[in-house]
Amino acid sequence: MRKIKWLMSLVLLFLFPVSASAESWQAVPMVSQAILNSGNTGGEGGQWPLAIGISKADPNFMMYGTDVGGVYRSTNGGGQWEPANIGLHSVGASSFAFDPANANRVLAVGAGSGPMDWNGVYLSTDKAQSWSLVKGAKISGFRDIRDQLDYDPASYDANLGYTKTAYWSRIENDAPQWGTPEIHPAIYKSTDGGQNWQELASTAAYAGGIIRVHPSAGTVYAANGNGFYKSNDGGLTFTIKLSGAITGMDVVHKTGSENVVYLTKSDGLYKSTNSGEQFTKVNSASFPPSPFNLKASSADPNKLITGSDQGSYNWKRYYTTDGGANWSVGTDDAANSWIPNNNRPVVLALHPTDSAKAWSFGGDFIMRTTNSGANWAWANNGNTGIMTGGKFAFNVFNPNLLYIGSQDYDGMLTNDGGATWARSGLLGEYWGGWVYGGYAASAQIYYGGVPDVNNYGGPKYLKITRNGGTTVVNTGIQLSGLDTSYGDPTDANILFAWNHRSTDGGISWTPMVNCVGVLTHSPVGNKELYGTNGTGIVRSTDKGATWQTLYTFNNVNIRDLAYDHIRNQLYIVNEWSTLYKYDLNTGLLDELKENMPADQFGNRHMRSVAVDPVDPSIVYVAGAANTYQTDTSVVRSTDGGETWTTLTRSKRLNNTQFGKDGGHEAYVIRVHPLTREAWVGTVCYGVWKIAAPSSATSALNRSGWTVTGTPTEAYHPAGNAIDGNAGTAWQSGASQSNGHSLVIDMKSEKRFNQLVLDTGSSNNDYPRGYEVYVSVNGTQWGTKVASGTGNGAMTSITFAAQKARYIKVIQTGSTGWWWTVSELNVYMPDSFQLADRTGWTATASHRNSDAWQAVDGKPDNIWQSGASMSNGMWFVVDMKQTVSMNKLVLDTGANASGDYPRGYQIMVSGDGANWGSAIATGTGNGQYVTATFALQQARYVRILQTGNAGNWWSIKDVFAHNSTL
């Protein structure tokens, strides 16, 4: 408790930036510290791999396709991968073909688990930054592993700048997980670079297998389960040249060897040196059994690699460096893989100019060889494809502690805000497991809903570990209800798992009455809990012991909800993919679905909702289409649901400001209460996060502040708590007792609503109890604004927005541990980033003499109309100088929260006489009315009240804001 660990403290420092990072998607790879120490950034993979390819025109450009987890690209030769799904409707891809003369152009076959009209051939002309569907086909292509696309290099047109002719061999034996595909094997041809496609007549017998094109002569080769076929007339006619099932085929793109064609059959390797006219079997005593797939090096035609099916999940890669006479099995090094090596069918991509390099798959991740196939090593950085199992929730006391269940790979635990992760083993299978709706009560105690082995679609049972996964207890409790788990924010011993509750830290559990899932809590006041009983919204004010029904939907279940503690309202998503806002003050329900953006097919998919706990007018909604990649999977509102912005990267919306192609097919979304990043768990696209809107500042600037601690250990003064150095700390130097305190002087009045105390590496030195007071003068403190108990290294204290210069934290508990604060930060919501109001004046249509009380900043002052609201009332603010602004916030005050304008128009003026047209119109719906508009330069603001109500119109404070600063 007295020593500071530098490394951990420095990590924690980076988790609390002074200002929010750019609004760009960031992958959250499942990665261990050991993987990071090896020089890798991590990438767990996690979805069944189908295709991998490399561009001859630019070998740094590579593509990788999965069955249901989208596609990835690399632009640095496989060193780093990133999602590349913009414009791709299909959820996966089963084959790629690169234009051999134009590095920007690539074809893909879109596939999925079931047949959909938007599967088929896609074209990219910008190195997979975006895609266009060019040949739709109602196929599945589920785990269809074939080289089914190829370009004709001889058709390059220098005037057009690309290769014109390409071929596609459509699937014959389509085996979807669901649905009925259109079985129509055929070979298709494009003569305009892949933009348009025509079916070649009478080609069914030659389709459904591998297709390759001679490097310079235009000869087309087709191979399938019946034999090898050759066409000398661009696919119009084919002639069989070798009978029998062909399991692999490749051609050599090397000058002098263009006529070489290699084939594999069950009995060996066959080679042609005359463009497939005749084949000779290569004699070999070491040729692998059950060969599958084949690649020949275009840099050295004597080097080949093939796969060998040696039983269930037992695929081997064999290589030869002497043209096939001698074969050896390659070895795998998957030490840097976060997931187990669940062996998959062999798919290969060989470097076009370096015969030593090739890429393949280990389990559900990419591997690379640099010695012609002898040794293979993990090379999966950036490929983040794990599937989230049910909902997740940040630990209510320490949000840097998080457990996420996973379908296929059991689950993952972080104790450092996602910097590193440990894979859990609740199912207990070596290959992974299925865990749904998990939660971590501590780094040692976590749990979730787990099915029985071999009955993954069956009942889920509560399994829990109390020692970090060393042993797992199957409680035998069958869970039901919503796939969500949670913790009580006031009592660490009270935990929730789906429809069950524990009061002893997870040792024993009982079913709840009138609640089948706890979803969130209020961050202020009594920190009441909110959940659902299925069709109804329920609330508990006694730590989940009893639940009160607040509202019931008619025959439709609730999927998720989020609570706005400032306006006392809930956002609800139900199973009909509809978003509602429920006002707890008035009991009014407002449907918001029609306000939200539709996706590329006109649909709206909603499964999860979250609000920013600092500024809950920032609302996030997430949803997956499952059968296709919806391009509105994650959307955000900054005005309480009135208007929305799509965060998912979309070709048609051109929203490049959000950076990487992240957050596809989102299943659950939650906001980290300290960093304010929105975290997204997905259906097979990994875990992602995105920063709060760029206008949302996280921590106040602490320059010039001072802190006084009572008592203080001599070598750890109070100033250490705000010095920006996480390697130092303030320490009390005595066992905690009631009355110890920290007083922060911010040197001027600030607006804030959150305080975060970080113990650094002294994890046990958190306050056992606390009360928070504020003051404008350091002597008059008033009543406490917050109280509670700490429960870990991070103590996050949220309260109603305050305006004060001084903050006092009184420690009220008792323990033998010292009280330590390594870093102390004060946070301010976006709604209160104000222009300076010094000298502002105001006038009003009613009670004009009191209008100044809305701009003086004093907590007890308020302007009120003194008459029922009616159309034509107005309020004018003179800011005394020209101000740049794009937002106006009206605060009625908590005691007059019903006195918001029923309708409003906002106008601005430079002289107070010429107003022009309204820059914003709308209706209020609670204590805070936020109006956003295009950036204005003005001195005067006029608010015209246009509605009618029996309430007076009240304004406690009016704020102008510029979110571009």
PDB file of C-alpha atoms in Angstrom, residues 299-537:
ATOM      1  CA  ALA A 299       9.068 -17.238 -58.379  1.00  0.00           C
ATOM      2  CA  ASP A 300      10.321 -20.856 -58.355  1.00  0.00           C
ATOM      3  CA  PRO A 301       8.059 -23.442 -60.050  1.00  0.00           C
ATOM      4  CA  ASN A 302       9.792 -26.265 -58.196  1.00  0.00           C
ATOM      5  CA  LYS A 303       8.310 -25.026 -54.925  1.00  0.00           C
ATOM      6  CA  LEU A 304       4.759 -26.151 -54.196  1.00  0.00           C
ATOM      7  CA  ILE A 305       2.562 -26.352 -51.098  1.00  0.00           C
ATOM      8  CA  THR A 306      -0.585 -28.415 -50.617  1.00  0.00           C
ATOM      9  CA  GLY A 307      -2.906 -29.405 -47.821  1.00  0.00           C
ATOM     10  CA  SER A 308      -3.581 -32.885 -46.524  1.00  0.00           C
ATOM     11  CA  ASP A 309      -6.794 -33.985 -44.814  1.00  0.00           C
ATOM     12  CA  GLN A 310      -5.698 -36.458 -42.141  1.00  0.00           C
ATOM     13  CA  GLY A 311      -8.898 -36.709 -40.141  1.00  0.00           C
ATOM     14  CA  SER A 312     -11.276 -34.569 -38.150  1.00  0.00           C
ATOM     15  CA  TYR A 313      -9.728 -31.141 -37.581  1.00  0.00           C
ATOM     16  CA  ASN A 314      -6.347 -32.535 -38.578  1.00  0.00           C
ATOM     17  CA  TRP A 315      -5.166 -30.721 -41.686  1.00  0.00           C
ATOM     18  CA  LYS A 316      -1.456 -30.631 -42.499  1.00  0.00           C
ATOM     19  CA  ARG A 317       0.534 -28.475 -44.904  1.00  0.00           C
ATOM     20  CA  TYR A 318       3.108 -30.243 -47.048  1.00  0.00           C
ATOM     21  CA  TYR A 319       5.786 -28.553 -49.124  1.00  0.00           C
ATOM     22  CA  THR A 320       8.255 -29.535 -51.800  1.00  0.00           C
ATOM     23  CA  THR A 321      11.245 -27.653 -53.203  1.00  0.00           C
ATOM     24  CA  ASP A 322      12.113 -30.105 -55.981  1.00  0.00           C
ATOM     25  CA  GLY A 323       9.009 -30.106 -58.125  1.00  0.00           C
ATOM     26  CA  GLY A 324       7.127 -32.736 -56.123  1.00  0.00           C
ATOM     27  CA  ALA A 325       9.606 -35.589 -55.861  1.00  0.00           C
ATOM     28  CA  ASN A 326      10.031 -35.141 -52.104  1.00  0.00           C
ATOM     29  CA  TRP A 327       7.458 -33.755 -49.687  1.00  0.00           C
ATOM     30  CA  SER A 328       7.784 -32.743 -46.031  1.00  0.00           C
ATOM     31  CA  VAL A 329       5.178 -31.670 -43.506  1.00  0.00           C
ATOM     32  CA  GLY A 330       5.375 -28.123 -42.223  1.00  0.00           C
ATOM     33  CA  THR A 331       5.350 -27.234 -38.531  1.00  0.00           C
ATOM     34  CA  ASP A 332       3.113 -24.664 -36.835  1.00  0.00           C
ATOM     35  CA  ASP A 333       4.040 -22.079 -34.229  1.00  0.00           C
ATOM     36  CA  ALA A 334       0.834 -20.603 -32.840  1.00  0.00           C
ATOM     37  CA  ALA A 335       2.385 -19.301 -29.613  1.00  0.00           C
ATOM     38  CA  ASN A 336       1.227 -15.756 -30.323  1.00  0.00           C
ATOM     39  CA  SER A 337      -2.364 -16.783 -30.938  1.00  0.00           C
ATOM     40  CA  TRP A 338      -4.799 -15.722 -28.245  1.00  0.00           C
ATOM     41  CA  ILE A 339      -7.302 -18.394 -29.291  1.00  0.00           C
ATOM     42  CA  PRO A 340      -6.559 -22.141 -29.540  1.00  0.00           C
ATOM     43  CA  ASN A 341      -5.394 -23.579 -32.833  1.00  0.00           C
ATOM     44  CA  ASN A 342      -8.602 -25.195 -34.047  1.00  0.00           C
ATOM     45  CA  ASN A 343      -7.290 -26.702 -37.244  1.00  0.00           C
ATOM     46  CA  ARG A 344      -9.014 -25.629 -40.496  1.00  0.00           C
ATOM     47  CA  PRO A 345      -8.848 -26.747 -44.161  1.00  0.00           C
ATOM     48  CA  VAL A 346      -5.692 -25.573 -45.892  1.00  0.00           C
ATOM     49  CA  VAL A 347      -5.989 -22.464 -48.069  1.00  0.00           C
ATOM     50  CA  LEU A 348      -2.846 -20.860 -49.468  1.00  0.00           C
ATOM     51  CA  ALA A 349      -1.461 -17.671 -50.986  1.00  0.00           C
ATOM     52  CA  LEU A 350       2.128 -17.606 -52.303  1.00  0.00           C
ATOM     53  CA  HIS A 351       4.165 -14.457 -52.768  1.00  0.00           C
ATOM     54  CA  PRO A 352       4.497 -13.711 -56.530  1.00  0.00           C
ATOM     55  CA  THR A 353       8.211 -12.848 -56.445  1.00  0.00           C
ATOM     56  CA  ASP A 354       9.621 -14.274 -53.192  1.00  0.00           C
ATOM     57  CA  SER A 355       9.494 -18.070 -53.264  1.00  0.00           C
ATOM     58  CA  ALA A 356      10.130 -18.329 -49.521  1.00  0.00           C
ATOM     59  CA  LYS A 357       6.973 -16.499 -48.453  1.00  0.00           C
ATOM     60  CA  ALA A 358       3.440 -17.855 -48.270  1.00  0.00           C
ATOM     61  CA  TRP A 359       0.329 -17.426 -46.133  1.00  0.00           C
ATOM     62  CA  SER A 360      -2.269 -19.877 -44.870  1.00  0.00           C
ATOM     63  CA  PHE A 361      -4.511 -20.496 -41.858  1.00  0.00           C
ATOM     64  CA  GLY A 362      -3.787 -22.096 -38.530  1.00  0.00           C
ATOM     65  CA  GLY A 363      -7.072 -22.276 -36.764  1.00  0.00           C
ATOM     66  CA  ASP A 364      -9.278 -19.229 -37.229  1.00  0.00           C
ATOM     67  CA  PHE A 365      -6.257 -17.016 -37.801  1.00  0.00           C
ATOM     68  CA  ILE A 366      -3.583 -16.302 -40.402  1.00  0.00           C
ATOM     69  CA  MET A 367      -0.132 -17.899 -40.471  1.00  0.00           C
ATOM     70  CA  ARG A 368       2.936 -17.195 -42.588  1.00  0.00           C
ATOM     71  CA  THR A 369       6.016 -19.043 -43.708  1.00  0.00           C
ATOM     72  CA  THR A 370       9.308 -17.438 -44.687  1.00  0.00           C
ATOM     73  CA  ASN A 371      11.072 -20.663 -45.615  1.00  0.00           C
ATOM     74  CA  SER A 372       8.888 -22.132 -48.368  1.00  0.00           C
ATOM     75  CA  GLY A 373       6.484 -23.952 -46.047  1.00  0.00           C
ATOM     76  CA  ALA A 374       8.828 -25.672 -43.612  1.00  0.00           C
ATOM     77  CA  ASN A 375       7.729 -23.566 -40.640  1.00  0.00           C
ATOM     78  CA  TRP A 376       4.563 -21.534 -40.154  1.00  0.00           C
ATOM     79  CA  ALA A 377       4.084 -18.799 -37.561  1.00  0.00           C
ATOM     80  CA  TRP A 378       1.116 -16.729 -36.393  1.00  0.00           C
ATOM     81  CA  ALA A 379       0.688 -13.529 -38.497  1.00  0.00           C
ATOM     82  CA  ASN A 380      -2.752 -12.254 -37.517  1.00  0.00           C
ATOM     83  CA  ASN A 381      -2.237  -8.697 -36.257  1.00  0.00           C
ATOM     84  CA  GLY A 382      -5.405  -6.669 -36.736  1.00  0.00           C
ATOM     85  CA  ASN A 383      -7.748  -9.562 -37.546  1.00  0.00           C
ATOM     86  CA  THR A 384     -10.286  -9.116 -34.751  1.00  0.00           C
ATOM     87  CA  GLY A 385     -13.288 -11.343 -35.359  1.00  0.00           C
ATOM     88  CA  ILE A 386     -14.472 -12.795 -32.065  1.00  0.00           C
ATOM     89  CA  MET A 387     -18.234 -13.055 -31.536  1.00  0.00           C
ATOM     90  CA  THR A 388     -19.777 -11.567 -28.417  1.00  0.00           C
ATOM     91  CA  GLY A 389     -21.966 -13.925 -26.415  1.00  0.00           C
ATOM     92  CA  GLY A 390     -24.946 -11.973 -25.109  1.00  0.00           C
ATOM     93  CA  LYS A 391     -24.628  -8.596 -23.420  1.00  0.00           C
ATOM     94  CA  PHE A 392     -21.720  -7.327 -21.366  1.00  0.00           C
ATOM     95  CA  ALA A 393     -21.414  -4.706 -18.644  1.00  0.00           C
ATOM     96  CA  PHE A 394     -18.465  -2.810 -17.230  1.00  0.00           C
ATOM     97  CA  ASN A 395     -17.885  -3.543 -13.558  1.00  0.00           C
ATOM     98  CA  VAL A 396     -19.996  -0.993 -11.699  1.00  0.00           C
ATOM     99  CA  PHE A 397     -17.173  -0.071  -9.318  1.00  0.00           C
ATOM    100  CA  ASN A 398     -14.174  -0.353 -11.631  1.00  0.00           C
ATOM    101  CA  PRO A 399     -15.110  -0.028 -15.317  1.00  0.00           C
ATOM    102  CA  ASN A 400     -11.631  -1.072 -16.390  1.00  0.00           C
ATOM    103  CA  LEU A 401     -12.665  -4.539 -15.222  1.00  0.00           C
ATOM    104  CA  LEU A 402     -14.750  -6.248 -17.875  1.00  0.00           C
ATOM    105  CA  TYR A 403     -15.731  -9.807 -18.743  1.00  0.00           C
ATOM    106  CA  ILE A 404     -17.254 -10.502 -22.169  1.00  0.00           C
ATOM    107  CA  GLY A 405     -18.764 -13.849 -23.020  1.00  0.00           C
ATOM    108  CA  SER A 406     -18.082 -15.305 -26.446  1.00  0.00           C
ATOM    109  CA  GLN A 407     -19.731 -17.756 -28.785  1.00  0.00           C
ATOM    110  CA  ASP A 408     -17.003 -20.225 -29.857  1.00  0.00           C
ATOM    111  CA  TYR A 409     -14.147 -18.957 -27.695  1.00  0.00           C
ATOM    112  CA  ASP A 410     -15.671 -18.990 -24.181  1.00  0.00           C
ATOM    113  CA  GLY A 411     -14.997 -15.466 -22.953  1.00  0.00           C
ATOM    114  CA  MET A 412     -12.422 -12.792 -22.243  1.00  0.00           C
ATOM    115  CA  LEU A 413     -11.432 -10.828 -19.147  1.00  0.00           C
ATOM    116  CA  THR A 414      -9.607  -7.514 -18.900  1.00  0.00           C
ATOM    117  CA  ASN A 415      -8.528  -5.745 -15.736  1.00  0.00           C
ATOM    118  CA  ASP A 416      -6.789  -2.831 -17.433  1.00  0.00           C
ATOM    119  CA  GLY A 417      -9.432  -1.257 -19.620  1.00  0.00           C
ATOM    120  CA  GLY A 418      -8.891  -3.547 -22.594  1.00  0.00           C
ATOM    121  CA  ALA A 419      -5.113  -3.188 -22.910  1.00  0.00           C
ATOM    122  CA  THR A 420      -4.669  -6.916 -22.242  1.00  0.00           C
ATOM    123  CA  TRP A 421      -7.061  -9.862 -21.984  1.00  0.00           C
ATOM    124  CA  ALA A 422      -7.145 -13.355 -20.516  1.00  0.00           C
ATOM    125  CA  ARG A 423      -9.251 -16.092 -22.111  1.00  0.00           C
ATOM    126  CA  SER A 424     -11.647 -17.745 -19.691  1.00  0.00           C
ATOM    127  CA  GLY A 425     -12.618 -21.388 -19.554  1.00  0.00           C
ATOM    128  CA  LEU A 426     -16.121 -21.575 -18.150  1.00  0.00           C
ATOM    129  CA  LEU A 427     -17.173 -24.357 -20.534  1.00  0.00           C
ATOM    130  CA  GLY A 428     -13.959 -26.257 -19.920  1.00  0.00           C
ATOM    131  CA  GLU A 429     -13.290 -27.436 -23.481  1.00  0.00           C
ATOM    132  CA  TYR A 430      -9.795 -27.172 -24.976  1.00  0.00           C
ATOM    133  CA  TRP A 431     -11.137 -25.675 -28.223  1.00  0.00           C
ATOM    134  CA  GLY A 432     -13.096 -22.860 -26.574  1.00  0.00           C
ATOM    135  CA  GLY A 433     -16.721 -22.680 -25.544  1.00  0.00           C
ATOM    136  CA  TRP A 434     -19.941 -20.700 -25.522  1.00  0.00           C
ATOM    137  CA  VAL A 435     -20.655 -18.172 -22.753  1.00  0.00           C
ATOM    138  CA  TYR A 436     -23.527 -15.694 -22.791  1.00  0.00           C
ATOM    139  CA  GLY A 437     -24.281 -12.642 -20.672  1.00  0.00           C
ATOM    140  CA  GLY A 438     -21.114 -12.679 -18.555  1.00  0.00           C
ATOM    141  CA  TYR A 439     -19.988 -10.333 -15.771  1.00  0.00           C
ATOM    142  CA  ALA A 440     -16.843  -9.871 -13.678  1.00  0.00           C
ATOM    143  CA  ALA A 441     -17.409  -9.037 -10.022  1.00  0.00           C
ATOM    144  CA  SER A 442     -13.641  -8.965  -9.599  1.00  0.00           C
ATOM    145  CA  ALA A 443     -10.575 -10.203 -11.409  1.00  0.00           C
ATOM    146  CA  GLN A 444     -11.088 -13.514  -9.607  1.00  0.00           C
ATOM    147  CA  ILE A 445     -14.885 -13.817  -9.719  1.00  0.00           C
ATOM    148  CA  TYR A 446     -16.674 -13.912 -13.050  1.00  0.00           C
ATOM    149  CA  TYR A 447     -19.565 -15.893 -14.436  1.00  0.00           C
ATOM    150  CA  GLY A 448     -22.033 -16.355 -17.275  1.00  0.00           C
ATOM    151  CA  GLY A 449     -24.622 -18.571 -18.913  1.00  0.00           C
ATOM    152  CA  VAL A 450     -23.074 -21.720 -20.410  1.00  0.00           C
ATOM    153  CA  PRO A 451     -24.755 -24.536 -22.388  1.00  0.00           C
ATOM    154  CA  ASP A 452     -23.932 -28.205 -22.003  1.00  0.00           C
ATOM    155  CA  VAL A 453     -21.311 -29.622 -24.339  1.00  0.00           C
ATOM    156  CA  ASN A 454     -22.868 -30.733 -27.644  1.00  0.00           C
ATOM    157  CA  ASN A 455     -26.116 -28.917 -26.838  1.00  0.00           C
ATOM    158  CA  TYR A 456     -25.039 -25.384 -27.587  1.00  0.00           C
ATOM    159  CA  GLY A 457     -28.487 -24.251 -28.605  1.00  0.00           C
ATOM    160  CA  GLY A 458     -30.024 -25.689 -25.430  1.00  0.00           C
ATOM    161  CA  PRO A 459     -30.489 -24.344 -21.905  1.00  0.00           C
ATOM    162  CA  LYS A 460     -27.833 -22.115 -20.365  1.00  0.00           C
ATOM    163  CA  TYR A 461     -26.554 -22.908 -16.883  1.00  0.00           C
ATOM    164  CA  LEU A 462     -24.867 -20.543 -14.459  1.00  0.00           C
ATOM    165  CA  LYS A 463     -21.151 -21.261 -14.196  1.00  0.00           C
ATOM    166  CA  ILE A 464     -18.837 -19.217 -12.006  1.00  0.00           C
ATOM    167  CA  THR A 465     -15.175 -19.089 -11.055  1.00  0.00           C
ATOM    168  CA  ARG A 466     -13.947 -17.566  -7.804  1.00  0.00           C
ATOM    169  CA  ASN A 467     -10.232 -17.951  -8.441  1.00  0.00           C
ATOM    170  CA  GLY A 468      -9.630 -16.428 -11.844  1.00  0.00           C
ATOM    171  CA  GLY A 469     -10.591 -19.523 -13.810  1.00  0.00           C
ATOM    172  CA  THR A 470      -8.475 -22.103 -12.004  1.00  0.00           C
ATOM    173  CA  THR A 471     -11.634 -23.932 -11.018  1.00  0.00           C
ATOM    174  CA  VAL A 472     -15.142 -23.468 -12.374  1.00  0.00           C
ATOM    175  CA  VAL A 473     -18.327 -24.311 -10.498  1.00  0.00           C
ATOM    176  CA  ASN A 474     -21.414 -25.417 -12.387  1.00  0.00           C
ATOM    177  CA  THR A 475     -24.186 -24.253 -10.067  1.00  0.00           C
ATOM    178  CA  GLY A 476     -26.745 -26.347 -11.930  1.00  0.00           C
ATOM    179  CA  ILE A 477     -28.995 -23.284 -12.090  1.00  0.00           C
ATOM    180  CA  GLN A 478     -30.784 -23.022 -15.431  1.00  0.00           C
ATOM    181  CA  LEU A 479     -30.896 -19.377 -16.429  1.00  0.00           C
ATOM    182  CA  SER A 480     -33.734 -17.775 -18.319  1.00  0.00           C
ATOM    183  CA  GLY A 481     -34.767 -14.327 -19.413  1.00  0.00           C
ATOM    184  CA  LEU A 482     -32.378 -11.804 -20.919  1.00  0.00           C
ATOM    185  CA  ASP A 483     -28.735 -12.707 -21.625  1.00  0.00           C
ATOM    186  CA  THR A 484     -27.348 -10.056 -19.273  1.00  0.00           C
ATOM    187  CA  SER A 485     -25.529  -9.973 -15.930  1.00  0.00           C
ATOM    188  CA  TYR A 486     -24.801  -7.031 -13.654  1.00  0.00           C
ATOM    189  CA  GLY A 487     -23.699  -5.843 -10.231  1.00  0.00           C
ATOM    190  CA  ASP A 488     -25.336  -3.585  -7.666  1.00  0.00           C
ATOM    191  CA  PRO A 489     -23.510  -0.196  -7.650  1.00  0.00           C
ATOM    192  CA  THR A 490     -23.839   0.214  -3.877  1.00  0.00           C
ATOM    193  CA  ASP A 491     -23.067  -3.296  -2.608  1.00  0.00           C
ATOM    194  CA  ALA A 492     -20.328  -5.443  -4.147  1.00  0.00           C
ATOM    195  CA  ASN A 493     -21.840  -8.615  -2.698  1.00  0.00           C
ATOM    196  CA  ILE A 494     -25.017  -8.279  -4.738  1.00  0.00           C
ATOM    197  CA  LEU A 495     -24.743  -9.744  -8.210  1.00  0.00           C
ATOM    198  CA  PHE A 496     -27.214 -10.517 -10.980  1.00  0.00           C
ATOM    199  CA  ALA A 497     -27.126 -13.280 -13.599  1.00  0.00           C
ATOM    200  CA  TRP A 498     -29.970 -13.162 -16.102  1.00  0.00           C
ATOM    201  CA  ASN A 499     -33.072 -13.773 -13.908  1.00  0.00           C
ATOM    202  CA  HIS A 500     -31.110 -14.643 -10.748  1.00  0.00           C
ATOM    203  CA  ARG A 501     -29.688 -12.640  -7.838  1.00  0.00           C
ATOM    204  CA  SER A 502     -26.947 -13.272  -5.291  1.00  0.00           C
ATOM    205  CA  THR A 503     -26.440 -11.401  -2.012  1.00  0.00           C
ATOM    206  CA  ASP A 504     -23.208 -13.134  -1.004  1.00  0.00           C
ATOM    207  CA  GLY A 505     -20.852 -12.427  -3.875  1.00  0.00           C
ATOM    208  CA  GLY A 506     -22.056 -15.262  -6.082  1.00  0.00           C
ATOM    209  CA  ILE A 507     -21.968 -18.144  -3.598  1.00  0.00           C
ATOM    210  CA  SER A 508     -25.717 -18.689  -3.612  1.00  0.00           C
ATOM    211  CA  TRP A 509     -28.403 -17.532  -6.053  1.00  0.00           C
ATOM    212  CA  THR A 510     -32.176 -17.146  -6.050  1.00  0.00           C
ATOM    213  CA  PRO A 511     -34.615 -16.341  -8.863  1.00  0.00           C
ATOM    214  CA  MET A 512     -35.889 -12.768  -8.932  1.00  0.00           C
ATOM    215  CA  VAL A 513     -39.561 -11.939  -8.962  1.00  0.00           C
ATOM    216  CA  ASN A 514     -40.710  -9.587 -11.728  1.00  0.00           C
ATOM    217  CA  CYS A 515     -37.248  -9.221 -13.277  1.00  0.00           C
ATOM    218  CA  VAL A 516     -35.555 -11.395 -15.898  1.00  0.00           C
ATOM    219  CA  GLY A 517     -32.533  -9.173 -16.508  1.00  0.00           C
ATOM    220  CA  VAL A 518     -30.782  -6.186 -14.920  1.00  0.00           C
ATOM    221  CA  LEU A 519     -29.463  -3.742 -17.510  1.00  0.00           C
ATOM    222  CA  THR A 520     -28.341  -0.479 -15.945  1.00  0.00           C
ATOM    223  CA  HIS A 521     -28.474   1.821 -12.946  1.00  0.00           C
ATOM    224  CA  SER A 522     -28.642   5.502 -12.144  1.00  0.00           C
ATOM    225  CA  PRO A 523     -25.145   6.916 -11.611  1.00  0.00           C
ATOM    226  CA  VAL A 524     -26.461   9.461  -9.089  1.00  0.00           C
ATOM    227  CA  GLY A 525     -28.624   9.537  -5.976  1.00  0.00           C
ATOM    228  CA  ASN A 526     -29.639   6.140  -4.627  1.00  0.00           C
ATOM    229  CA  LYS A 527     -28.272   4.476  -7.768  1.00  0.00           C
ATOM    230  CA  GLU A 528     -31.470   2.539  -8.383  1.00  0.00           C
ATOM    231  CA  LEU A 529     -31.444  -0.388 -10.803  1.00  0.00           C
ATOM    232  CA  TYR A 530     -33.365  -0.758 -14.063  1.00  0.00           C
ATOM    233  CA  GLY A 531     -34.198  -3.945 -15.917  1.00  0.00           C
ATOM    234  CA  THR A 532     -37.005  -5.855 -17.571  1.00  0.00           C
ATOM    235  CA  ASN A 533     -39.522  -8.549 -16.683  1.00  0.00           C
ATOM    236  CA  GLY A 534     -39.843  -9.457 -20.356  1.00  0.00           C
ATOM    237  CA  THR A 535     -42.383  -7.029 -21.754  1.00  0.00           C
ATOM    238  CA  GLY A 536     -42.105  -4.435 -19.014  1.00  0.00           C
ATOM    239  CA  ILE A 537     -39.644  -1.882 -17.652  1.00  0.00           C
TER     240      ILE A 537
END
